[in-house]
Amino acid sequence: MAEPDYDVIIAGGGMAGLITAASLAIFSKQNFRILVVDRNSEDEPGKKTSHGWICGDAVSKNSIDYLAKHTGIVYGKPEIEHEVDGVLVYSPDHKTKVLFDGKGYMLNRKLLPRRQVEDAKKRGVEFAFNVTVENVIAEDGWVKGVVGRSKSGEIFKKRARLVIDATGSASLLRSRLPINTKIQREIDRDDIESTGRYIYEFDKGAEDQTYFDPRYAIIHLDQYLAPGGYAWTFPKGENKVNIGLGYQKKALELRNKRFGRSDGLNELIDQYVASNPVIKNPRFPKSEADKGNEKGNWQVPVRRPNDCLVTNGYAIVGDAAWMPRPIDAGGIGPAIYASVILGRVAAEALEAKDTSEAGLWKYNVEFMRNYGYPMASFEVLRRYLQTLPNDDINYGMKHFLSEEDISLITQRRHPKFRNIELLNPAFLIRVASKLELAKGLKYTAEKSERLIEINLSFPEKPEGFEEWHKKLLAELYEAYQKFGN
Ligand SMILES: Cc1cc2nc3c(=O)[nH]c(=O)nc-3n(C[C@H](O)[C@H](O)[C@H](O)COP(=O)(O)OP(=O)(O)OC[C@H]3O[C@@H](n4cnc5c(N)ncnc54)[C@H](O)[C@@H]3O)c2cc1C
């Protein structure tokens, strides 16, 4: 048996890969040889595509605090560009708003990975830049390393006791996994949002805080501007913004057909920017901190996370594991929680000389209990919201959300819609024209309770997975059938 070159190889040095590397080094007291392999050059770490570090750049203070509490890693300026008091979600008619999350930060995604790489190096992590990983080395039902190619065309082949896949939403390693595994390899096309954004500086036009407010990250729900997704105007200062949107392919096709249009992502973003009366003379920033990162498109998975995150010698994290939250496509928070947990569990597994599926299973359990448990219910809510026209979203946000629901949403919990009283005749008469909407929302709330209960009973050991998984899928498929999606 060939000796491994490293204890751990982390494929992909983006948000998830770099935090996992740091977390592993910290929890193992730098006891293991860790290599991060990334296709970018060393002076452009964390770059998602040739068009830049494409992201909305928003992250909650809770997530950044979690990282600091568990690892001691604290970010500051310049990687944190701006602070906000929360995320405000507006109905399509701009008449109802809901505060999502508490305080948060706007990151500079180009500068943050530079800081993360330097920090990781100080903790003994090694790097192989300019290498694209193409596949895993698999033997006897185990992942034993990775194969890839350097920019100059040389074969790169390294073995490790554990391979961590953090290569983002287009992961080749996961989809090509050549061993028997509980990890799902593919995601449905309808569970992916096509997203894009511009970073602009601008002159202030009209005063209208429903369009731009330097204190709040604003989300606009609008099935015309962002079909099956949402649009965002996130402040990066008084006169600087990260502005963009995400849509579902199927929903855009329907919208284009209905309105006789042939808009694609960039047309949609241009229309969204033009519809904003506060943003006048938008132009790309000239600063070094934004250079090469002004405009770009990429994809975000908005399903629940992969139902299993580990197999023998291999684990997935971040977008490679479909971790962005289904309801708002926020993937930085989940990547932080998962990377910290994975770093700790992997350190323990290496210490115990057991990087098998069973040895890594605790990562599944702890991520589910700490973060993942409501995600299946958010997937169901997202699927339902995608079916609603603007008029229903306006009505639902105005009439069916109670104070309790708003408080639950602020804590990122599923609304209960308790003021939808389907057994009350007076209520039924009052909402007669929106009865189907009331029933649909109530259904998502009830479904959410069952899905959360199932997820909180995620099996402690791999042996219980099959039975648990059957239960989860049965519950989910019933909802998919009901919504016809
Ligand atoms: C337009 C847009 C807006 C978004 N807005 C927000 C937001 O406001 N807030 C939020 O929380 N989330 C947001 N997200 C999601 C968030 O950006 C991601 O969840 C997050 O970046 C995931 O980090 P990651 O490390 O898993 O993947 P990535 O950031 O994609 O990093 C993957 C890394 O792996 C490298 N890599 C990929 N393939 C290979 C390979 N084969 N070999 C070697 N290296 C490879 C890449 O070059 C990159 O360095 C947004 C996403 C998009 C696209």
PDB file of C-alpha atoms and ligand atoms in Angstrom, residues 12-17 37-40 46-48 54-58 109 131-133 166-168 195-197 232 234 298-300 317-320 324 329-333, ligand 1:
ATOM      1  CA  GLY A  12     -10.871  23.999  -3.557  1.00  0.00           C
ATOM      2  CA  GLY A  13      -9.570  26.967  -1.589  1.00  0.00           C
ATOM      3  CA  GLY A  14     -12.689  29.158  -1.468  1.00  0.00           C
ATOM      4  CA  MET A  15     -14.735  30.157   1.565  1.00  0.00           C
ATOM      5  CA  ALA A  16     -15.402  26.577   2.701  1.00  0.00           C
ATOM      6  CA  GLY A  17     -12.011  25.083   1.832  1.00  0.00           C
ATOM      7  CA  VAL A  37      -5.306  22.459  -3.943  1.00  0.00           C
ATOM      8  CA  ASP A  38      -6.855  25.267  -5.991  1.00  0.00           C
ATOM      9  CA  ARG A  39      -7.005  26.069  -9.694  1.00  0.00           C
ATOM     10  CA  ASN A  40      -6.415  29.789  -9.054  1.00  0.00           C
ATOM     11  CA  GLY A  46     -10.806  32.098  -3.842  1.00  0.00           C
ATOM     12  CA  LYS A  47     -11.789  33.344  -7.305  1.00  0.00           C
ATOM     13  CA  LYS A  48     -14.925  31.514  -8.412  1.00  0.00           C
ATOM     14  CA  ILE A  54     -19.001  36.448  -7.619  1.00  0.00           C
ATOM     15  CA  CYS A  55     -21.220  36.795  -4.581  1.00  0.00           C
ATOM     16  CA  GLY A  56     -23.753  39.135  -2.942  1.00  0.00           C
ATOM     17  CA  ASP A  57     -21.041  39.488  -0.249  1.00  0.00           C
ATOM     18  CA  ALA A  58     -23.519  39.534   2.688  1.00  0.00           C
ATOM     19  CA  ARG A 109     -14.636  38.509  -1.350  1.00  0.00           C
ATOM     20  CA  VAL A 131      -3.928  22.907 -10.168  1.00  0.00           C
ATOM     21  CA  THR A 132      -7.374  21.794 -11.335  1.00  0.00           C
ATOM     22  CA  VAL A 133      -8.534  18.649  -9.571  1.00  0.00           C
ATOM     23  CA  ALA A 166     -14.741  22.178  -1.311  1.00  0.00           C
ATOM     24  CA  THR A 167     -14.695  22.881  -5.054  1.00  0.00           C
ATOM     25  CA  GLY A 168     -18.020  24.731  -5.060  1.00  0.00           C
ATOM     26  CA  THR A 195     -27.368  34.382 -10.386  1.00  0.00           C
ATOM     27  CA  GLY A 196     -25.315  37.429 -11.219  1.00  0.00           C
ATOM     28  CA  ARG A 197     -24.343  40.763  -9.815  1.00  0.00           C
ATOM     29  CA  TRP A 232     -30.932  42.296  -4.095  1.00  0.00           C
ATOM     30  CA  PHE A 234     -26.830  45.302  -0.804  1.00  0.00           C
ATOM     31  CA  TRP A 298     -22.505  32.038 -11.446  1.00  0.00           C
ATOM     32  CA  GLN A 299     -24.872  29.383 -10.103  1.00  0.00           C
ATOM     33  CA  VAL A 300     -26.147  28.668  -6.586  1.00  0.00           C
ATOM     34  CA  VAL A 317     -18.540  21.016   2.376  1.00  0.00           C
ATOM     35  CA  GLY A 318     -19.903  24.380   1.189  1.00  0.00           C
ATOM     36  CA  ASP A 319     -21.528  24.722  -2.236  1.00  0.00           C
ATOM     37  CA  ALA A 320     -20.112  21.331  -3.270  1.00  0.00           C
ATOM     38  CA  PRO A 324     -26.688  27.547   0.560  1.00  0.00           C
ATOM     39  CA  ALA A 329     -29.279  31.336  -1.403  1.00  0.00           C
ATOM     40  CA  GLY A 330     -27.003  32.494   1.431  1.00  0.00           C
ATOM     41  CA  GLY A 331     -24.085  30.079   1.402  1.00  0.00           C
ATOM     42  CA  ILE A 332     -21.394  31.834   3.427  1.00  0.00           C
ATOM     43  CA  GLY A 333     -23.075  31.248   6.797  1.00  0.00           C
TER      44      GLY A 333
HETATM   45  C1  LIG B   1     -24.225  35.894  -7.516  1.00  0.00           C
HETATM   46  C2  LIG B   1     -24.114  35.224  -6.170  1.00  0.00           C
HETATM   47  C3  LIG B   1     -24.518  35.909  -5.028  1.00  0.00           C
HETATM   48  C4  LIG B   1     -24.389  35.319  -3.777  1.00  0.00           C
HETATM   49  N1  LIG B   1     -24.685  36.070  -2.677  1.00  0.00           N
HETATM   50  C5  LIG B   1     -24.471  35.564  -1.448  1.00  0.00           C
HETATM   51  C6  LIG B   1     -24.625  36.380  -0.291  1.00  0.00           C
HETATM   52  O1  LIG B   1     -24.873  37.588  -0.360  1.00  0.00           O
HETATM   53  N2  LIG B   1     -24.448  35.802   0.926  1.00  0.00           N
HETATM   54  C7  LIG B   1     -24.119  34.487   1.057  1.00  0.00           C
HETATM   55  O2  LIG B   1     -24.013  34.007   2.183  1.00  0.00           O
HETATM   56  N3  LIG B   1     -23.907  33.701  -0.035  1.00  0.00           N
HETATM   57  C8  LIG B   1     -24.059  34.213  -1.272  1.00  0.00           C
HETATM   58  N4  LIG B   1     -23.793  33.442  -2.372  1.00  0.00           N
HETATM   59  C9  LIG B   1     -23.296  32.063  -2.180  1.00  0.00           C
HETATM   60  C10 LIG B   1     -21.839  32.070  -1.740  1.00  0.00           C
HETATM   61  O3  LIG B   1     -21.094  32.896  -2.594  1.00  0.00           O
HETATM   62  C11 LIG B   1     -21.293  30.645  -1.745  1.00  0.00           C
HETATM   63  O4  LIG B   1     -22.162  29.867  -0.956  1.00  0.00           O
HETATM   64  C12 LIG B   1     -19.877  30.505  -1.197  1.00  0.00           C
HETATM   65  O5  LIG B   1     -18.945  31.212  -1.947  1.00  0.00           O
HETATM   66  C13 LIG B   1     -19.507  29.018  -1.178  1.00  0.00           C
HETATM   67  O6  LIG B   1     -18.159  28.846  -0.877  1.00  0.00           O
HETATM   68  P1  LIG B   1     -17.389  27.538  -1.367  1.00  0.00           P
HETATM   69  O7  LIG B   1     -16.033  27.650  -0.802  1.00  0.00           O
HETATM   70  O8  LIG B   1     -18.205  26.350  -1.078  1.00  0.00           O
HETATM   71  O9  LIG B   1     -17.335  27.647  -2.946  1.00  0.00           O
HETATM   72  P2  LIG B   1     -16.604  28.721  -3.857  1.00  0.00           P
HETATM   73  O10 LIG B   1     -16.660  30.062  -3.238  1.00  0.00           O
HETATM   74  O11 LIG B   1     -17.193  28.552  -5.218  1.00  0.00           O
HETATM   75  O12 LIG B   1     -15.063  28.262  -3.882  1.00  0.00           O
HETATM   76  C14 LIG B   1     -14.635  27.133  -4.608  1.00  0.00           C
HETATM   77  C15 LIG B   1     -13.136  27.217  -4.813  1.00  0.00           C
HETATM   78  O13 LIG B   1     -12.700  25.996  -5.416  1.00  0.00           O
HETATM   79  C16 LIG B   1     -11.949  26.286  -6.588  1.00  0.00           C
HETATM   80  N5  LIG B   1     -12.194  25.182  -7.529  1.00  0.00           N
HETATM   81  C17 LIG B   1     -13.357  24.867  -8.145  1.00  0.00           C
HETATM   82  N6  LIG B   1     -13.219  23.765  -8.879  1.00  0.00           N
HETATM   83  C18 LIG B   1     -11.934  23.363  -8.732  1.00  0.00           C
HETATM   84  C19 LIG B   1     -11.192  22.258  -9.241  1.00  0.00           C
HETATM   85  N7  LIG B   1     -11.752  21.341 -10.044  1.00  0.00           N
HETATM   86  N8  LIG B   1      -9.894  22.144  -8.879  1.00  0.00           N
HETATM   87  C20 LIG B   1      -9.305  23.064  -8.059  1.00  0.00           C
HETATM   88  N9  LIG B   1      -9.970  24.130  -7.553  1.00  0.00           N
HETATM   89  C21 LIG B   1     -11.270  24.267  -7.869  1.00  0.00           C
HETATM   90  C22 LIG B   1     -12.510  27.624  -7.073  1.00  0.00           C
HETATM   91  O14 LIG B   1     -11.597  28.259  -7.929  1.00  0.00           O
HETATM   92  C23 LIG B   1     -12.690  28.332  -5.736  1.00  0.00           C
HETATM   93  O15 LIG B   1     -11.483  28.894  -5.288  1.00  0.00           O
HETATM   94  C24 LIG B   1     -23.902  33.995  -3.653  1.00  0.00           C
HETATM   95  C25 LIG B   1     -23.510  33.301  -4.795  1.00  0.00           C
HETATM   96  C26 LIG B   1     -23.604  33.900  -6.042  1.00  0.00           C
HETATM   97  C27 LIG B   1     -23.139  33.151  -7.251  1.00  0.00           C
END
